[in-house]
PDB file of C-alpha atoms in Angstrom:
ATOM      1  CA  MET A  26       0.000   0.000   0.000  1.00 53.00           C
ATOM      2  CA  SER A  27       1.407   3.409  -0.913  1.00 55.00           C
ATOM      3  CA  GLY A  28       0.469   6.987  -1.701  1.00 72.00           C
ATOM      4  CA  THR A  29      -2.522   8.887  -0.410  1.00 94.00           C
ATOM      5  CA  LEU A  30      -4.829   6.905   1.849  1.00 98.00           C
ATOM      6  CA  ARG A  31      -8.614   7.241   1.562  1.00 98.00           C
ATOM      7  CA  THR A  32      -9.693   8.123   5.095  1.00 98.00           C
ATOM      8  CA  LEU A  33     -13.231   8.019   6.441  1.00 98.00           C
ATOM      9  CA  PRO A  34     -14.034  10.115   9.526  1.00 98.00           C
ATOM     10  CA  TRP A  35     -16.560   8.314  11.718  1.00 97.00           C
ATOM     11  CA  GLY A  36     -18.302   9.960  14.668  1.00 95.00           C
ATOM     12  CA  SER A  37     -17.941  13.207  16.545  1.00 92.00           C
ATOM     13  CA  GLY A  38     -18.481  12.043  20.097  1.00 87.00           C
ATOM     14  CA  GLY A  39     -16.098  12.796  22.932  1.00 84.00           C
ATOM     15  CA  LEU A  40     -15.892  13.542  26.625  1.00 86.00           C
ATOM     16  CA  GLY A  41     -18.016  16.539  27.622  1.00 84.00           C
ATOM     17  CA  THR A  42     -18.178  19.106  24.815  1.00 85.00           C
ATOM     18  CA  GLN A  43     -15.182  17.684  22.945  1.00 85.00           C
ATOM     19  CA  ASP A  44     -15.415  17.139  19.197  1.00 92.00           C
ATOM     20  CA  HIS A  45     -11.910  16.061  18.282  1.00 93.00           C
ATOM     21  CA  GLN A  46     -13.081  14.925  14.840  1.00 95.00           C
ATOM     22  CA  ARG A  47     -14.211  18.414  13.839  1.00 95.00           C
ATOM     23  CA  ASP A  48     -11.640  20.446  15.749  1.00 92.00           C
ATOM     24  CA  MET A  49      -8.484  18.369  15.543  1.00 94.00           C
ATOM     25  CA  TYR A  50      -8.395  15.360  13.210  1.00 97.00           C
ATOM     26  CA  LEU A  51     -10.305  16.615  10.134  1.00 97.00           C
ATOM     27  CA  PRO A  52      -8.220  19.814   9.758  1.00 96.00           C
ATOM     28  CA  ALA A  53      -5.019  17.803  10.201  1.00 96.00           C
ATOM     29  CA  LEU A  54      -6.104  15.037   7.798  1.00 97.00           C
ATOM     30  CA  ARG A  55      -7.112  17.576   5.127  1.00 97.00           C
ATOM     31  CA  GLY A  56      -3.774  19.341   5.482  1.00 95.00           C
ATOM     32  CA  HIS A  57      -1.649  16.177   5.355  1.00 96.00           C
ATOM     33  CA  PRO A  58      -0.392  14.966   1.951  1.00 96.00           C
ATOM     34  CA  GLY A  59      -0.707  11.312   2.979  1.00 97.00           C
ATOM     35  CA  PHE A  60      -4.487  11.275   3.444  1.00 98.00           C
ATOM     36  CA  THR A  61      -7.606  12.061   1.404  1.00 98.00           C
ATOM     37  CA  VAL A  62     -10.789  12.525   3.410  1.00 98.00           C
ATOM     38  CA  VAL A  63     -13.819  10.693   1.967  1.00 97.00           C
ATOM     39  CA  GLU A  64     -17.466  11.071   2.949  1.00 95.00           C
ATOM     40  CA  ALA A  65     -20.283   8.544   2.999  1.00 95.00           C
ATOM     41  CA  ALA A  66     -24.054   8.710   2.859  1.00 94.00           C
ATOM     42  CA  ALA A  67     -24.481   5.317   4.508  1.00 91.00           C
ATOM     43  CA  GLY A  68     -25.691   5.334   8.069  1.00 90.00           C
ATOM     44  CA  ASP A  69     -23.656   2.425   9.400  1.00 96.00           C
ATOM     45  CA  LEU A  70     -19.918   2.043   9.410  1.00 98.00           C
ATOM     46  CA  THR A  71     -19.510  -1.191   7.455  1.00 97.00           C
ATOM     47  CA  ALA A  72     -21.733   0.136   4.658  1.00 98.00           C
ATOM     48  CA  ALA A  73     -19.866   3.467   4.680  1.00 98.00           C
ATOM     49  CA  ILE A  74     -16.535   1.680   4.278  1.00 98.00           C
ATOM     50  CA  ALA A  75     -17.914  -0.313   1.337  1.00 97.00           C
ATOM     51  CA  GLU A  76     -19.389   2.833  -0.207  1.00 97.00           C
ATOM     52  CA  THR A  77     -16.173   4.870  -0.058  1.00 98.00           C
ATOM     53  CA  GLY A  78     -13.498   2.211  -0.393  1.00 97.00           C
ATOM     54  CA  ALA A  79     -11.901   3.678   2.731  1.00 98.00           C
ATOM     55  CA  GLN A  80      -8.485   2.370   3.727  1.00 98.00           C
ATOM     56  CA  VAL A  81      -8.352   4.196   7.069  1.00 98.00           C
ATOM     57  CA  VAL A  82     -11.132   5.084   9.511  1.00 98.00           C
ATOM     58  CA  CYS A  83     -10.696   7.904  12.017  1.00 98.00           C
ATOM     59  CA  VAL A  84     -12.989   6.741  14.831  1.00 98.00           C
ATOM     60  CA  CYS A  85     -14.438   9.364  17.173  1.00 97.00           C
ATOM     61  CA  ALA A  86     -17.634   7.509  18.053  1.00 96.00           C
ATOM     62  CA  PRO A  87     -19.001   8.246  21.530  1.00 94.00           C
ATOM     63  CA  PRO A  88     -16.773   6.578  24.157  1.00 92.00           C
ATOM     64  CA  ALA A  89     -19.404   4.003  25.138  1.00 93.00           C
ATOM     65  CA  GLU A  90     -19.479   2.547  21.592  1.00 95.00           C
ATOM     66  CA  ARG A  91     -15.981   3.473  20.451  1.00 97.00           C
ATOM     67  CA  ALA A  92     -14.406   0.051  20.930  1.00 97.00           C
ATOM     68  CA  ASP A  93     -17.241  -1.570  18.937  1.00 97.00           C
ATOM     69  CA  ARG A  94     -16.716   0.797  15.999  1.00 98.00           C
ATOM     70  CA  ILE A  95     -12.923   0.306  16.046  1.00 98.00           C
ATOM     71  CA  VAL A  96     -13.312  -3.469  15.973  1.00 98.00           C
ATOM     72  CA  GLU A  97     -15.907  -3.133  13.202  1.00 98.00           C
ATOM     73  CA  ALA A  98     -13.524  -1.015  11.096  1.00 98.00           C
ATOM     74  CA  LEU A  99     -10.649  -3.443  11.614  1.00 98.00           C
ATOM     75  CA  ARG A 100     -12.778  -6.439  10.684  1.00 98.00           C
ATOM     76  CA  ALA A 101     -13.875  -4.554   7.541  1.00 98.00           C
ATOM     77  CA  GLY A 102     -10.211  -4.374   6.520  1.00 98.00           C
ATOM     78  CA  CYS A 103      -9.400  -0.779   7.483  1.00 98.00           C
ATOM     79  CA  HIS A 104      -6.548   0.675   9.481  1.00 98.00           C
ATOM     80  CA  VAL A 105      -7.745   2.863  12.377  1.00 98.00           C
ATOM     81  CA  LEU A 106      -6.859   6.098  14.094  1.00 98.00           C
ATOM     82  CA  ALA A 107      -8.743   5.911  17.420  1.00 98.00           C
ATOM     83  CA  ASP A 108      -9.648   8.983  19.435  1.00 97.00           C
ATOM     84  CA  LYS A 109      -8.537   9.086  23.067  1.00 94.00           C
ATOM     85  CA  PRO A 110      -9.620   7.192  25.129  1.00 94.00           C
ATOM     86  CA  MET A 111      -9.522   4.219  22.752  1.00 94.00           C
ATOM     87  CA  ALA A 112     -12.130   2.572  25.009  1.00 93.00           C
ATOM     88  CA  PRO A 113     -13.769   3.603  28.295  1.00 90.00           C
ATOM     89  CA  ASP A 114     -12.597   0.453  30.088  1.00 93.00           C
ATOM     90  CA  LEU A 115      -9.938  -2.248  29.948  1.00 94.00           C
ATOM     91  CA  ALA A 116     -12.314  -4.868  28.548  1.00 95.00           C
ATOM     92  CA  GLY A 117     -13.038  -2.686  25.527  1.00 96.00           C
ATOM     93  CA  ALA A 118      -9.353  -1.882  24.992  1.00 96.00           C
ATOM     94  CA  GLU A 119      -8.468  -5.576  25.201  1.00 96.00           C
ATOM     95  CA  ARG A 120     -11.085  -6.391  22.537  1.00 97.00           C
ATOM     96  CA  VAL A 121      -9.532  -3.761  20.274  1.00 98.00           C
ATOM     97  CA  ALA A 122      -6.030  -5.113  20.890  1.00 97.00           C
ATOM     98  CA  ALA A 123      -7.198  -8.643  20.052  1.00 98.00           C
ATOM     99  CA  ALA A 124      -8.848  -7.490  16.808  1.00 98.00           C
ATOM    100  CA  ALA A 125      -5.711  -5.585  15.777  1.00 97.00           C
ATOM    101  CA  ARG A 126      -3.585  -8.676  16.396  1.00 97.00           C
ATOM    102  CA  GLU A 127      -5.956 -10.928  14.457  1.00 97.00           C
ATOM    103  CA  THR A 128      -6.233  -8.633  11.445  1.00 98.00           C
ATOM    104  CA  GLY A 129      -2.630  -7.408  11.397  1.00 97.00           C
ATOM    105  CA  LEU A 130      -3.869  -3.888  10.637  1.00 98.00           C
ATOM    106  CA  VAL A 131      -2.586  -0.662  12.183  1.00 98.00           C
ATOM    107  CA  CYS A 132      -4.687   0.643  15.070  1.00 98.00           C
ATOM    108  CA  MET A 133      -3.143   3.784  16.517  1.00 98.00           C
ATOM    109  CA  PRO A 134      -4.576   5.404  19.662  1.00 98.00           C
ATOM    110  CA  ALA A 135      -4.473   9.189  19.346  1.00 97.00           C
ATOM    111  CA  HIS A 136      -1.951   9.713  22.129  1.00 97.00           C
ATOM    112  CA  HIS A 137      -0.494  12.489  20.028  1.00 96.00           C
ATOM    113  CA  HIS A 138       1.584  14.213  22.700  1.00 96.00           C
ATOM    114  CA  ARG A 139       4.174  11.414  22.553  1.00 97.00           C
ATOM    115  CA  PHE A 140       4.895  12.555  18.969  1.00 96.00           C
ATOM    116  CA  GLY A 141       5.883  16.103  19.980  1.00 94.00           C
ATOM    117  CA  ALA A 142       9.305  17.166  18.722  1.00 92.00           C
ATOM    118  CA  ALA A 143      10.696  17.807  22.204  1.00 93.00           C
ATOM    119  CA  VAL A 144       9.395  14.480  23.546  1.00 96.00           C
ATOM    120  CA  GLN A 145      10.808  12.563  20.584  1.00 95.00           C
ATOM    121  CA  ALA A 146      14.194  14.249  20.986  1.00 95.00           C
ATOM    122  CA  ALA A 147      14.208  13.471  24.712  1.00 96.00           C
ATOM    123  CA  ARG A 148      13.283   9.851  24.041  1.00 97.00           C
ATOM    124  CA  ALA A 149      16.225   9.484  21.668  1.00 96.00           C
ATOM    125  CA  ALA A 150      18.593  11.170  24.137  1.00 96.00           C
ATOM    126  CA  LEU A 151      17.475   8.878  26.966  1.00 96.00           C
ATOM    127  CA  ALA A 152      17.895   5.799  24.776  1.00 95.00           C
ATOM    128  CA  ALA A 153      21.410   7.001  23.949  1.00 96.00           C
ATOM    129  CA  GLY A 154      22.239   7.195  27.669  1.00 95.00           C
ATOM    130  CA  ARG A 155      22.764  10.965  27.748  1.00 95.00           C
ATOM    131  CA  ILE A 156      21.827  11.143  31.457  1.00 96.00           C
ATOM    132  CA  GLY A 157      22.637   7.562  32.377  1.00 95.00           C
ATOM    133  CA  LEU A 158      19.936   5.379  33.882  1.00 95.00           C
ATOM    134  CA  PRO A 159      16.769   7.409  34.623  1.00 96.00           C
ATOM    135  CA  TRP A 160      15.516   7.091  38.190  1.00 96.00           C
ATOM    136  CA  ASN A 161      12.836   9.804  38.474  1.00 98.00           C
ATOM    137  CA  VAL A 162      10.482  11.821  36.242  1.00 98.00           C
ATOM    138  CA  GLN A 163       8.569  14.904  37.345  1.00 98.00           C
ATOM    139  CA  ALA A 164       5.827  15.959  34.937  1.00 98.00           C
ATOM    140  CA  ASP A 165       3.245  18.741  34.662  1.00 97.00           C
ATOM    141  CA  PHE A 166       0.325  18.600  32.236  1.00 96.00           C
ATOM    142  CA  LEU A 167      -1.899  21.609  32.934  1.00 94.00           C
ATOM    143  CA  VAL A 168      -4.408  23.142  30.526  1.00 91.00           C
ATOM    144  CA  ASP A 169      -5.507  26.742  30.950  1.00 87.00           C
ATOM    145  CA  GLY A 170      -9.273  27.378  30.747  1.00 83.00           C
ATOM    146  CA  GLY A 171     -11.699  25.634  28.388  1.00 82.00           C
ATOM    147  CA  ASP A 172     -14.725  23.493  29.190  1.00 83.00           C
ATOM    148  CA  PRO A 173     -14.267  21.267  32.250  1.00 85.00           C
ATOM    149  CA  CYS A 174     -14.772  17.557  31.568  1.00 87.00           C
ATOM    150  CA  PRO A 175     -17.889  16.203  33.360  1.00 87.00           C
ATOM    151  CA  GLN A 176     -16.063  12.939  34.101  1.00 87.00           C
ATOM    152  CA  GLY A 177     -13.106  14.817  35.647  1.00 87.00           C
ATOM    153  CA  GLU A 178      -9.777  15.864  34.214  1.00 90.00           C
ATOM    154  CA  LEU A 179      -7.987  12.690  35.314  1.00 92.00           C
ATOM    155  CA  VAL A 180     -10.180  10.762  32.868  1.00 90.00           C
ATOM    156  CA  ASN A 181      -9.864  13.493  30.250  1.00 91.00           C
ATOM    157  CA  PHE A 182      -6.169  14.397  30.314  1.00 94.00           C
ATOM    158  CA  GLY A 183      -4.541  11.689  32.435  1.00 95.00           C
ATOM    159  CA  LEU A 184      -3.732   9.359  29.545  1.00 96.00           C
ATOM    160  CA  TYR A 185      -1.529  11.941  27.831  1.00 97.00           C
ATOM    161  CA  PRO A 186       1.283  12.486  30.387  1.00 98.00           C
ATOM    162  CA  VAL A 187       1.130   8.852  31.550  1.00 98.00           C
ATOM    163  CA  ASP A 188       1.630   7.725  27.955  1.00 98.00           C
ATOM    164  CA  VAL A 189       4.523  10.170  27.486  1.00 98.00           C
ATOM    165  CA  VAL A 190       6.283   8.958  30.655  1.00 98.00           C
ATOM    166  CA  LEU A 191       5.863   5.335  29.547  1.00 98.00           C
ATOM    167  CA  ALA A 192       7.143   6.181  26.059  1.00 97.00           C
ATOM    168  CA  LEU A 193      10.138   8.077  27.449  1.00 97.00           C
ATOM    169  CA  THR A 194      11.235   5.491  29.984  1.00 97.00           C
ATOM    170  CA  GLY A 195       9.846   2.181  28.712  1.00 95.00           C
ATOM    171  CA  GLN A 196       9.322   1.134  32.326  1.00 96.00           C
ATOM    172  CA  ALA A 197       5.970  -0.405  33.280  1.00 96.00           C
ATOM    173  CA  VAL A 198       4.062   0.966  36.264  1.00 97.00           C
ATOM    174  CA  GLU A 199       3.825  -1.369  39.265  1.00 97.00           C
ATOM    175  CA  ARG A 200       1.988   0.807  41.810  1.00 98.00           C
ATOM    176  CA  VAL A 201      -0.201   3.926  41.612  1.00 98.00           C
ATOM    177  CA  HIS A 202      -0.925   6.380  44.411  1.00 98.00           C
ATOM    178  CA  ALA A 203      -3.234   9.248  43.426  1.00 97.00           C
ATOM    179  CA  LEU A 204      -3.910  12.323  45.517  1.00 97.00           C
ATOM    180  CA  PRO A 205      -6.600  14.935  44.800  1.00 94.00           C
ATOM    181  CA  GLY A 206      -5.556  18.449  43.912  1.00 90.00           C
ATOM    182  CA  ARG A 207      -6.909  21.575  45.611  1.00 85.00           C
ATOM    183  CA  ASP A 208      -9.945  21.296  43.308  1.00 85.00           C
ATOM    184  CA  PRO A 209     -10.364  17.501  43.001  1.00 83.00           C
ATOM    185  CA  ALA A 210     -12.542  17.768  39.877  1.00 82.00           C
ATOM    186  CA  ARG A 211      -9.802  19.712  38.116  1.00 88.00           C
ATOM    187  CA  SER A 212      -6.454  18.305  39.167  1.00 93.00           C
ATOM    188  CA  THR A 213      -4.794  15.113  40.393  1.00 96.00           C
ATOM    189  CA  LEU A 214      -1.299  14.217  41.565  1.00 97.00           C
ATOM    190  CA  LEU A 215      -0.065  10.786  40.468  1.00 98.00           C
ATOM    191  CA  LEU A 216       2.790   9.062  42.308  1.00 98.00           C
ATOM    192  CA  LEU A 217       3.946   6.095  40.228  1.00 98.00           C
ATOM    193  CA  ASP A 218       6.354   3.283  41.054  1.00 98.00           C
ATOM    194  CA  HIS A 219       7.794   1.751  37.887  1.00 97.00           C
ATOM    195  CA  ALA A 220       9.857  -1.335  37.226  1.00 95.00           C
ATOM    196  CA  HIS A 221      13.572  -1.230  38.090  1.00 94.00           C
ATOM    197  CA  GLY A 222      13.100   1.365  40.845  1.00 95.00           C
ATOM    198  CA  LEU A 223      12.068   4.257  38.601  1.00 97.00           C
ATOM    199  CA  THR A 224       9.524   6.657  40.117  1.00 98.00           C
ATOM    200  CA  SER A 225       7.489   9.415  38.554  1.00 98.00           C
ATOM    201  CA  THR A 226       5.309  12.246  39.784  1.00 98.00           C
ATOM    202  CA  ILE A 227       2.670  13.657  37.429  1.00 98.00           C
ATOM    203  CA  THR A 228       0.472  16.692  38.058  1.00 97.00           C
ATOM    204  CA  VAL A 229      -2.437  16.682  35.611  1.00 96.00           C
ATOM    205  CA  GLY A 230      -5.478  18.925  35.352  1.00 94.00           C
ATOM    206  CA  ARG A 231      -7.170  22.070  34.153  1.00 91.00           C
ATOM    207  CA  LEU A 232      -6.720  25.562  35.541  1.00 88.00           C
ATOM    208  CA  HIS A 233      -9.662  27.931  35.937  1.00 84.00           C
ATOM    209  CA  GLY A 234      -8.332  29.968  33.053  1.00 75.00           C
ATOM    210  CA  THR A 235      -6.535  33.160  32.267  1.00 65.00           C
ATOM    211  CA  ALA A 236      -8.541  35.710  30.294  1.00 55.00           C
ATOM    212  CA  GLY A 237      -7.439  35.827  26.671  1.00 57.00           C
ATOM    213  CA  ALA A 238      -4.873  33.031  26.943  1.00 59.00           C
ATOM    214  CA  PRO A 239      -6.558  29.603  26.775  1.00 64.00           C
ATOM    215  CA  GLY A 240      -4.609  26.488  25.840  1.00 77.00           C
ATOM    216  CA  MET A 241      -1.723  24.488  27.240  1.00 81.00           C
ATOM    217  CA  ALA A 242      -0.309  26.183  30.336  1.00 83.00           C
ATOM    218  CA  LEU A 243       2.408  23.695  31.286  1.00 91.00           C
ATOM    219  CA  HIS A 244       3.543  20.522  29.553  1.00 94.00           C
ATOM    220  CA  ARG A 245       7.005  19.595  30.799  1.00 96.00           C
ATOM    221  CA  TYR A 246       9.138  16.742  32.105  1.00 97.00           C
ATOM    222  CA  ARG A 247      12.215  16.807  34.338  1.00 98.00           C
ATOM    223  CA  ILE A 248      14.046  13.483  34.085  1.00 97.00           C
ATOM    224  CA  SER A 249      16.753  12.720  36.644  1.00 97.00           C
ATOM    225  CA  GLY A 250      19.279  10.013  35.918  1.00 96.00           C
ATOM    226  CA  SER A 251      22.482   8.523  37.216  1.00 95.00           C
ATOM    227  CA  GLY A 252      24.483  10.859  34.965  1.00 95.00           C
ATOM    228  CA  GLY A 253      22.523  14.100  34.909  1.00 96.00           C
ATOM    229  CA  VAL A 254      19.164  15.841  34.576  1.00 97.00           C
ATOM    230  CA  MET A 255      17.135  16.544  31.420  1.00 96.00           C
ATOM    231  CA  ASP A 256      14.433  19.242  31.228  1.00 96.00           C
ATOM    232  CA  VAL A 257      11.868  18.807  28.452  1.00 95.00           C
ATOM    233  CA  ASP A 258       9.408  21.589  27.605  1.00 93.00           C
ATOM    234  CA  ALA A 259       6.910  19.673  25.492  1.00 91.00           C
ATOM    235  CA  ALA A 260       5.029  22.866  24.609  1.00 83.00           C
ATOM    236  CA  ARG A 261       7.958  23.893  22.397  1.00 76.00           C
ATOM    237  CA  PRO A 262       8.838  24.724  19.702  1.00 68.00           C
ATOM    238  CA  GLY A 263       5.901  27.085  19.698  1.00 64.00           C
ATOM    239  CA  ALA A 264       4.949  30.696  20.058  1.00 65.00           C
ATOM    240  CA  ALA A 265       2.199  32.792  21.654  1.00 66.00           C
ATOM    241  CA  VAL A 266       0.416  34.782  18.923  1.00 66.00           C
ATOM    242  CA  ARG A 267      -1.559  37.815  20.101  1.00 68.00           C
ATOM    243  CA  THR A 268      -4.227  39.244  17.776  1.00 68.00           C
ATOM    244  CA  ALA A 269      -7.244  41.538  18.114  1.00 69.00           C
ATOM    245  CA  SER A 270      -9.398  38.497  18.886  1.00 66.00           C
ATOM    246  CA  GLY A 271      -7.151  37.060  21.588  1.00 64.00           C
ATOM    247  CA  THR A 272      -4.031  34.983  22.140  1.00 64.00           C
ATOM    248  CA  ARG A 273      -3.343  31.538  20.777  1.00 63.00           C
ATOM    249  CA  SER A 274      -0.435  29.139  20.559  1.00 65.00           C
ATOM    250  CA  ALA A 275       1.181  28.438  17.201  1.00 65.00           C
ATOM    251  CA  TRP A 276       3.697  25.750  16.335  1.00 64.00           C
ATOM    252  CA  HIS A 277       6.849  26.084  14.293  1.00 64.00           C
ATOM    253  CA  GLY A 278       6.427  23.239  11.810  1.00 67.00           C
ATOM    254  CA  PRO A 279       4.044  20.290  12.283  1.00 77.00           C
ATOM    255  CA  GLY A 280       2.250  20.034  15.616  1.00 88.00           C
ATOM    256  CA  THR A 281       1.769  16.843  17.574  1.00 93.00           C
ATOM    257  CA  VAL A 282      -1.331  15.752  15.621  1.00 95.00           C
ATOM    258  CA  GLY A 283       0.388  16.250  12.257  1.00 95.00           C
ATOM    259  CA  ARG A 284       3.430  14.300  13.429  1.00 96.00           C
ATOM    260  CA  MET A 285       1.125  11.509  14.663  1.00 97.00           C
ATOM    261  CA  LEU A 286      -0.528  11.334  11.226  1.00 98.00           C
ATOM    262  CA  THR A 287       2.878  11.038   9.585  1.00 97.00           C
ATOM    263  CA  ALA A 288       3.720   8.154  11.925  1.00 97.00           C
ATOM    264  CA  LEU A 289       0.376   6.504  11.105  1.00 98.00           C
ATOM    265  CA  HIS A 290       0.935   6.888   7.356  1.00 97.00           C
ATOM    266  CA  THR A 291       4.480   5.542   7.619  1.00 97.00           C
ATOM    267  CA  ALA A 292       3.338   2.457   9.553  1.00 97.00           C
ATOM    268  CA  ILE A 293       0.602   1.696   7.014  1.00 97.00           C
ATOM    269  CA  VAL A 294       2.624   2.148   3.813  1.00 96.00           C
ATOM    270  CA  THR A 295       5.818   0.489   5.076  1.00 96.00           C
ATOM    271  CA  GLY A 296       4.321  -2.280   7.195  1.00 95.00           C
ATOM    272  CA  ARG A 297       6.630  -1.375  10.055  1.00 95.00           C
ATOM    273  CA  PRO A 298       5.154  -1.541  13.591  1.00 94.00           C
ATOM    274  CA  PRO A 299       3.495   1.759  14.537  1.00 95.00           C
ATOM    275  CA  GLU A 300       5.078   3.954  17.182  1.00 95.00           C
ATOM    276  CA  ALA A 301       1.917   3.608  19.282  1.00 97.00           C
ATOM    277  CA  GLY A 302      -0.592   0.772  19.325  1.00 97.00           C
ATOM    278  CA  PRO A 303      -3.382  -0.756  21.392  1.00 97.00           C
ATOM    279  CA  GLY A 304      -0.855  -2.093  23.914  1.00 96.00           C
ATOM    280  CA  ASP A 305       0.206   1.479  24.726  1.00 97.00           C
ATOM    281  CA  ALA A 306      -3.411   2.515  25.186  1.00 97.00           C
ATOM    282  CA  LEU A 307      -3.976  -0.464  27.487  1.00 96.00           C
ATOM    283  CA  ALA A 308      -0.917   0.391  29.596  1.00 96.00           C
ATOM    284  CA  ALA A 309      -2.010   3.996  30.073  1.00 97.00           C
ATOM    285  CA  LEU A 310      -5.618   2.997  30.783  1.00 96.00           C
ATOM    286  CA  ARG A 311      -4.463   0.594  33.506  1.00 97.00           C
ATOM    287  CA  VAL A 312      -2.609   3.438  35.217  1.00 97.00           C
ATOM    288  CA  THR A 313      -5.434   5.990  35.079  1.00 96.00           C
ATOM    289  CA  GLY A 314      -7.931   3.316  36.146  1.00 95.00           C
ATOM    290  CA  ALA A 315      -5.750   2.445  39.127  1.00 97.00           C
ATOM    291  CA  ALA A 316      -5.438   6.150  39.909  1.00 97.00           C
ATOM    292  CA  ALA A 317      -9.225   6.479  40.035  1.00 95.00           C
ATOM    293  CA  ARG A 318      -9.404   3.515  42.432  1.00 96.00           C
ATOM    294  CA  SER A 319      -6.620   4.998  44.540  1.00 97.00           C
ATOM    295  CA  LEU A 320      -8.529   8.264  44.874  1.00 96.00           C
ATOM    296  CA  THR A 321     -11.589   6.354  46.069  1.00 96.00           C
ATOM    297  CA  LEU A 322      -9.708   4.089  48.487  1.00 97.00           C
ATOM    298  CA  GLY A 323      -7.215   6.667  49.721  1.00 96.00           C
ATOM    299  CA  THR A 324      -4.388   4.148  49.412  1.00 97.00           C
ATOM    300  CA  PRO A 325      -1.835   3.091  46.767  1.00 97.00           C
ATOM    301  CA  VAL A 326      -3.065   0.504  44.259  1.00 97.00           C
ATOM    302  CA  PRO A 327      -0.688  -2.183  42.923  1.00 97.00           C
ATOM    303  CA  LEU A 328      -0.796  -3.232  39.283  1.00 95.00           C
ATOM    304  CA  ASP A 329      -0.385  -6.818  38.153  1.00 79.00           C
ATOM    305  CA  PRO A 330       3.062  -6.928  36.491  1.00 65.00           C
ATOM    306  CA  SER A 331       1.902  -9.805  34.265  1.00 63.00           C
ATOM    307  CA  GLU A 332      -0.487  -7.364  32.554  1.00 62.00           C
ATOM    308  CA  ALA A 333       2.212  -4.792  31.750  1.00 59.00           C
TER     309      ALA A 333
END
């Protein structure tokens, strides 16, 4: 398979008021030379795939039915880009992972922050041993303003920094201790014990907002190792652009979603394993699920290492 891939967007459901299909994926797909967006009149997914000859489906079905639609697309012979979360629970994510294995097709969860230029550079530097063996990661993922997620910001944002820490270090999480922030609905502190003695601390949430400056407030990682310390500002390279209508962030070059689409296209046309797959979504979901249980119980929650 080569060239431009016929891509069918399916669904516009998300957490709270989110519509990642309309606001994030469709603009990026239309601007990427590797994809051609196709539209269908059919009302069900299998018929829409047959109608358009789609090779890729971008699934943003409502979370409760998302896993079903991903599996349906895979079984119809299409590669999939799956909105985050790939499934609302582990059972759904495991069904998706099984279908991807059986079909051999690419199923990429939209954990796009791992594709940021700064994160990718840090990942390469860590793999090259630039700071020796990493023993601690401190991370902040804080969004300024916007619509609060009804299910809480741990469910909404938690997968992103957890996935980045796992991608950076490659060390599975063995125990999760979650503590509520000052406003529990908006922020959570995650204390993670990883394999081989690595620990990480992740602050994730949404701020009440600064007038005229919505968007990412902090997205950074400080990684301490046996041979030094690495600071990663994942919100760079970027710039704050102030206009008459307000302030927005702008990227120099492709943003994280565009870089994710390039990785998806490369995996499909070359047959090489994708940089992110259902197993990564499962690993991150296990951590955020354990964090939710930890918040309820008030104690650390161990994870079964056999599931990592």
